[in-house]
Amino acid sequence: ETLSERCRRLEVHPTGPMWGKGTPATGARVLELESRLAAQYPQLTGLCVAAGMSQERRSLRLAVRELAFEPEADAVLVGFRLARGGFATAVLRELIEAPADSDLA
């Protein structure tokens, strides 16, 4: 069983940093890359630290299950299930902003 297969089955997800206090939980190459990128946004990273946020990682992908929609006269009812910690507003934003030529259209 490969990592690619597990990613395809949505068992594991790529992650990204949530900047804050503490030591990032990444290896040397990833730490160097993410630190270099964070250094380009000192005000934002400083604000995260000042707000008391802790270094964490977050999934960069959200599995949407049981997606359904029902068109109505002046609206569309949308339903779906998310894993704990997922934000419905993020899914709705992606649905609304999807280009007309995407698979969602």
PDB file of C-alpha atoms in Angstrom:
ATOM      1  CA  GLU A   1       0.000   0.000   0.000  1.00  0.00           C
ATOM      2  CA  THR A   2       1.501   3.322  -1.063  1.00  0.00           C
ATOM      3  CA  LEU A   3       1.048   6.833   0.230  1.00  0.00           C
ATOM      4  CA  SER A   4      -0.439   7.796  -3.145  1.00  0.00           C
ATOM      5  CA  GLU A   5      -3.118   5.123  -2.770  1.00  0.00           C
ATOM      6  CA  ARG A   6      -3.971   6.323   0.732  1.00  0.00           C
ATOM      7  CA  CYS A   7      -4.192   9.922  -0.532  1.00  0.00           C
ATOM      8  CA  ARG A   8      -6.480   8.836  -3.354  1.00  0.00           C
ATOM      9  CA  ARG A   9      -8.788   7.115  -0.827  1.00  0.00           C
ATOM     10  CA  LEU A  10      -8.793  10.335   1.267  1.00  0.00           C
ATOM     11  CA  GLU A  11      -7.243   8.534   4.253  1.00  0.00           C
ATOM     12  CA  VAL A  12      -4.356  11.020   4.539  1.00  0.00           C
ATOM     13  CA  HIS A  13      -4.101  14.644   3.462  1.00  0.00           C
ATOM     14  CA  PRO A  14      -1.301  17.092   2.692  1.00  0.00           C
ATOM     15  CA  THR A  15      -0.860  19.694   5.421  1.00  0.00           C
ATOM     16  CA  GLY A  16       0.276  23.284   5.703  1.00  0.00           C
ATOM     17  CA  PRO A  17       1.445  25.433   8.612  1.00  0.00           C
ATOM     18  CA  MET A  18      -0.726  27.535  10.899  1.00  0.00           C
ATOM     19  CA  TRP A  19       1.877  30.012  12.112  1.00  0.00           C
ATOM     20  CA  GLY A  20       2.303  30.852  15.775  1.00  0.00           C
ATOM     21  CA  LYS A  21       4.443  30.325  18.873  1.00  0.00           C
ATOM     22  CA  GLY A  22       6.528  27.213  19.278  1.00  0.00           C
ATOM     23  CA  THR A  23       8.581  24.961  17.067  1.00  0.00           C
ATOM     24  CA  PRO A  24       7.094  23.710  13.804  1.00  0.00           C
ATOM     25  CA  ALA A  25       6.571  19.946  13.627  1.00  0.00           C
ATOM     26  CA  THR A  26       8.294  19.512  10.273  1.00  0.00           C
ATOM     27  CA  GLY A  27      11.531  18.061   8.986  1.00  0.00           C
ATOM     28  CA  ALA A  28      14.518  20.088   7.840  1.00  0.00           C
ATOM     29  CA  ARG A  29      13.604  20.569   4.150  1.00  0.00           C
ATOM     30  CA  VAL A  30       9.961  21.422   4.798  1.00  0.00           C
ATOM     31  CA  LEU A  31      10.872  23.631   7.759  1.00  0.00           C
ATOM     32  CA  GLU A  32      13.340  25.579   5.619  1.00  0.00           C
ATOM     33  CA  LEU A  33      10.793  26.089   2.832  1.00  0.00           C
ATOM     34  CA  GLU A  34       7.945  27.099   5.149  1.00  0.00           C
ATOM     35  CA  SER A  35      10.192  29.406   7.195  1.00  0.00           C
ATOM     36  CA  ARG A  36      11.408  31.100   4.018  1.00  0.00           C
ATOM     37  CA  LEU A  37       7.813  31.642   2.892  1.00  0.00           C
ATOM     38  CA  ALA A  38       6.706  32.880   6.325  1.00  0.00           C
ATOM     39  CA  ALA A  39       9.601  35.357   6.365  1.00  0.00           C
ATOM     40  CA  GLN A  40       7.977  37.079   3.377  1.00  0.00           C
ATOM     41  CA  TYR A  41       4.989  37.969   5.584  1.00  0.00           C
ATOM     42  CA  PRO A  42       6.483  39.237   8.871  1.00  0.00           C
ATOM     43  CA  GLN A  43       3.412  41.293   9.814  1.00  0.00           C
ATOM     44  CA  LEU A  44       1.074  38.343   9.396  1.00  0.00           C
ATOM     45  CA  THR A  45       3.294  35.849  11.215  1.00  0.00           C
ATOM     46  CA  GLY A  46       3.954  38.400  13.967  1.00  0.00           C
ATOM     47  CA  LEU A  47       0.220  38.960  14.375  1.00  0.00           C
ATOM     48  CA  CYS A  48      -0.342  35.204  14.735  1.00  0.00           C
ATOM     49  CA  VAL A  49       2.316  34.988  17.458  1.00  0.00           C
ATOM     50  CA  ALA A  50       1.008  38.129  19.224  1.00  0.00           C
ATOM     51  CA  ALA A  51      -2.512  36.669  19.182  1.00  0.00           C
ATOM     52  CA  GLY A  52      -1.205  33.662  21.104  1.00  0.00           C
ATOM     53  CA  MET A  53      -1.628  31.147  18.315  1.00  0.00           C
ATOM     54  CA  SER A  54       0.499  28.010  18.520  1.00  0.00           C
ATOM     55  CA  GLN A  55       2.439  26.381  15.683  1.00  0.00           C
ATOM     56  CA  GLU A  56       0.110  23.780  14.211  1.00  0.00           C
ATOM     57  CA  ARG A  57      -0.546  22.018  10.945  1.00  0.00           C
ATOM     58  CA  ARG A  58      -3.839  21.945   9.097  1.00  0.00           C
ATOM     59  CA  SER A  59      -5.094  19.756   6.294  1.00  0.00           C
ATOM     60  CA  LEU A  60      -4.989  21.447   2.898  1.00  0.00           C
ATOM     61  CA  ARG A  61      -7.774  19.229   1.605  1.00  0.00           C
ATOM     62  CA  LEU A  62     -11.305  18.674   2.862  1.00  0.00           C
ATOM     63  CA  ALA A  63     -13.244  15.538   1.909  1.00  0.00           C
ATOM     64  CA  VAL A  64     -16.842  16.430   1.086  1.00  0.00           C
ATOM     65  CA  ARG A  65     -19.173  13.453   1.469  1.00  0.00           C
ATOM     66  CA  GLU A  66     -22.779  12.938   0.429  1.00  0.00           C
ATOM     67  CA  LEU A  67     -22.879  16.088  -1.693  1.00  0.00           C
ATOM     68  CA  ALA A  68     -26.413  16.741  -2.927  1.00  0.00           C
ATOM     69  CA  PHE A  69     -28.282  19.688  -4.349  1.00  0.00           C
ATOM     70  CA  GLU A  70     -31.887  20.493  -5.141  1.00  0.00           C
ATOM     71  CA  PRO A  71     -32.714  23.382  -7.473  1.00  0.00           C
ATOM     72  CA  GLU A  72     -35.668  25.546  -6.508  1.00  0.00           C
ATOM     73  CA  ALA A  73     -37.314  28.523  -8.210  1.00  0.00           C
ATOM     74  CA  ASP A  74     -34.944  31.152  -6.789  1.00  0.00           C
ATOM     75  CA  ALA A  75     -32.423  29.112  -4.807  1.00  0.00           C
ATOM     76  CA  VAL A  76     -30.468  25.886  -4.633  1.00  0.00           C
ATOM     77  CA  LEU A  77     -30.559  23.736  -1.508  1.00  0.00           C
ATOM     78  CA  VAL A  78     -27.163  22.155  -0.894  1.00  0.00           C
ATOM     79  CA  GLY A  79     -26.347  19.373   1.547  1.00  0.00           C
ATOM     80  CA  PHE A  80     -23.120  17.559   2.411  1.00  0.00           C
ATOM     81  CA  ARG A  81     -21.163  15.968   5.245  1.00  0.00           C
ATOM     82  CA  LEU A  82     -17.727  17.031   6.444  1.00  0.00           C
ATOM     83  CA  ALA A  83     -15.223  15.514   8.821  1.00  0.00           C
ATOM     84  CA  ARG A  84     -14.915  17.116  12.217  1.00  0.00           C
ATOM     85  CA  GLY A  85     -13.078  20.421  11.956  1.00  0.00           C
ATOM     86  CA  GLY A  86     -14.218  21.097   8.385  1.00  0.00           C
ATOM     87  CA  PHE A  87     -15.895  24.402   7.619  1.00  0.00           C
ATOM     88  CA  ALA A  88     -19.067  24.411   5.521  1.00  0.00           C
ATOM     89  CA  THR A  89     -18.403  28.014   4.520  1.00  0.00           C
ATOM     90  CA  ALA A  90     -15.174  26.921   2.792  1.00  0.00           C
ATOM     91  CA  VAL A  91     -17.080  24.345   0.743  1.00  0.00           C
ATOM     92  CA  LEU A  92     -19.803  26.840  -0.181  1.00  0.00           C
ATOM     93  CA  ARG A  93     -17.189  29.386  -1.256  1.00  0.00           C
ATOM     94  CA  GLU A  94     -15.562  26.837  -3.564  1.00  0.00           C
ATOM     95  CA  LEU A  95     -18.924  25.844  -5.048  1.00  0.00           C
ATOM     96  CA  ILE A  96     -19.909  29.469  -5.651  1.00  0.00           C
ATOM     97  CA  GLU A  97     -16.540  30.506  -7.082  1.00  0.00           C
ATOM     98  CA  ALA A  98     -16.058  27.419  -9.289  1.00  0.00           C
ATOM     99  CA  PRO A  99     -15.360  28.434 -12.905  1.00  0.00           C
ATOM    100  CA  ALA A 100     -18.162  27.652 -15.357  1.00  0.00           C
ATOM    101  CA  ASP A 101     -15.942  25.153 -17.217  1.00  0.00           C
ATOM    102  CA  SER A 102     -15.020  23.145 -14.085  1.00  0.00           C
ATOM    103  CA  ASP A 103     -16.293  19.679 -13.195  1.00  0.00           C
ATOM    104  CA  LEU A 104     -18.676  21.360 -10.742  1.00  0.00           C
ATOM    105  CA  ALA A 105     -20.569  23.263 -13.435  1.00  0.00           C
TER     106      ALA A 105
END
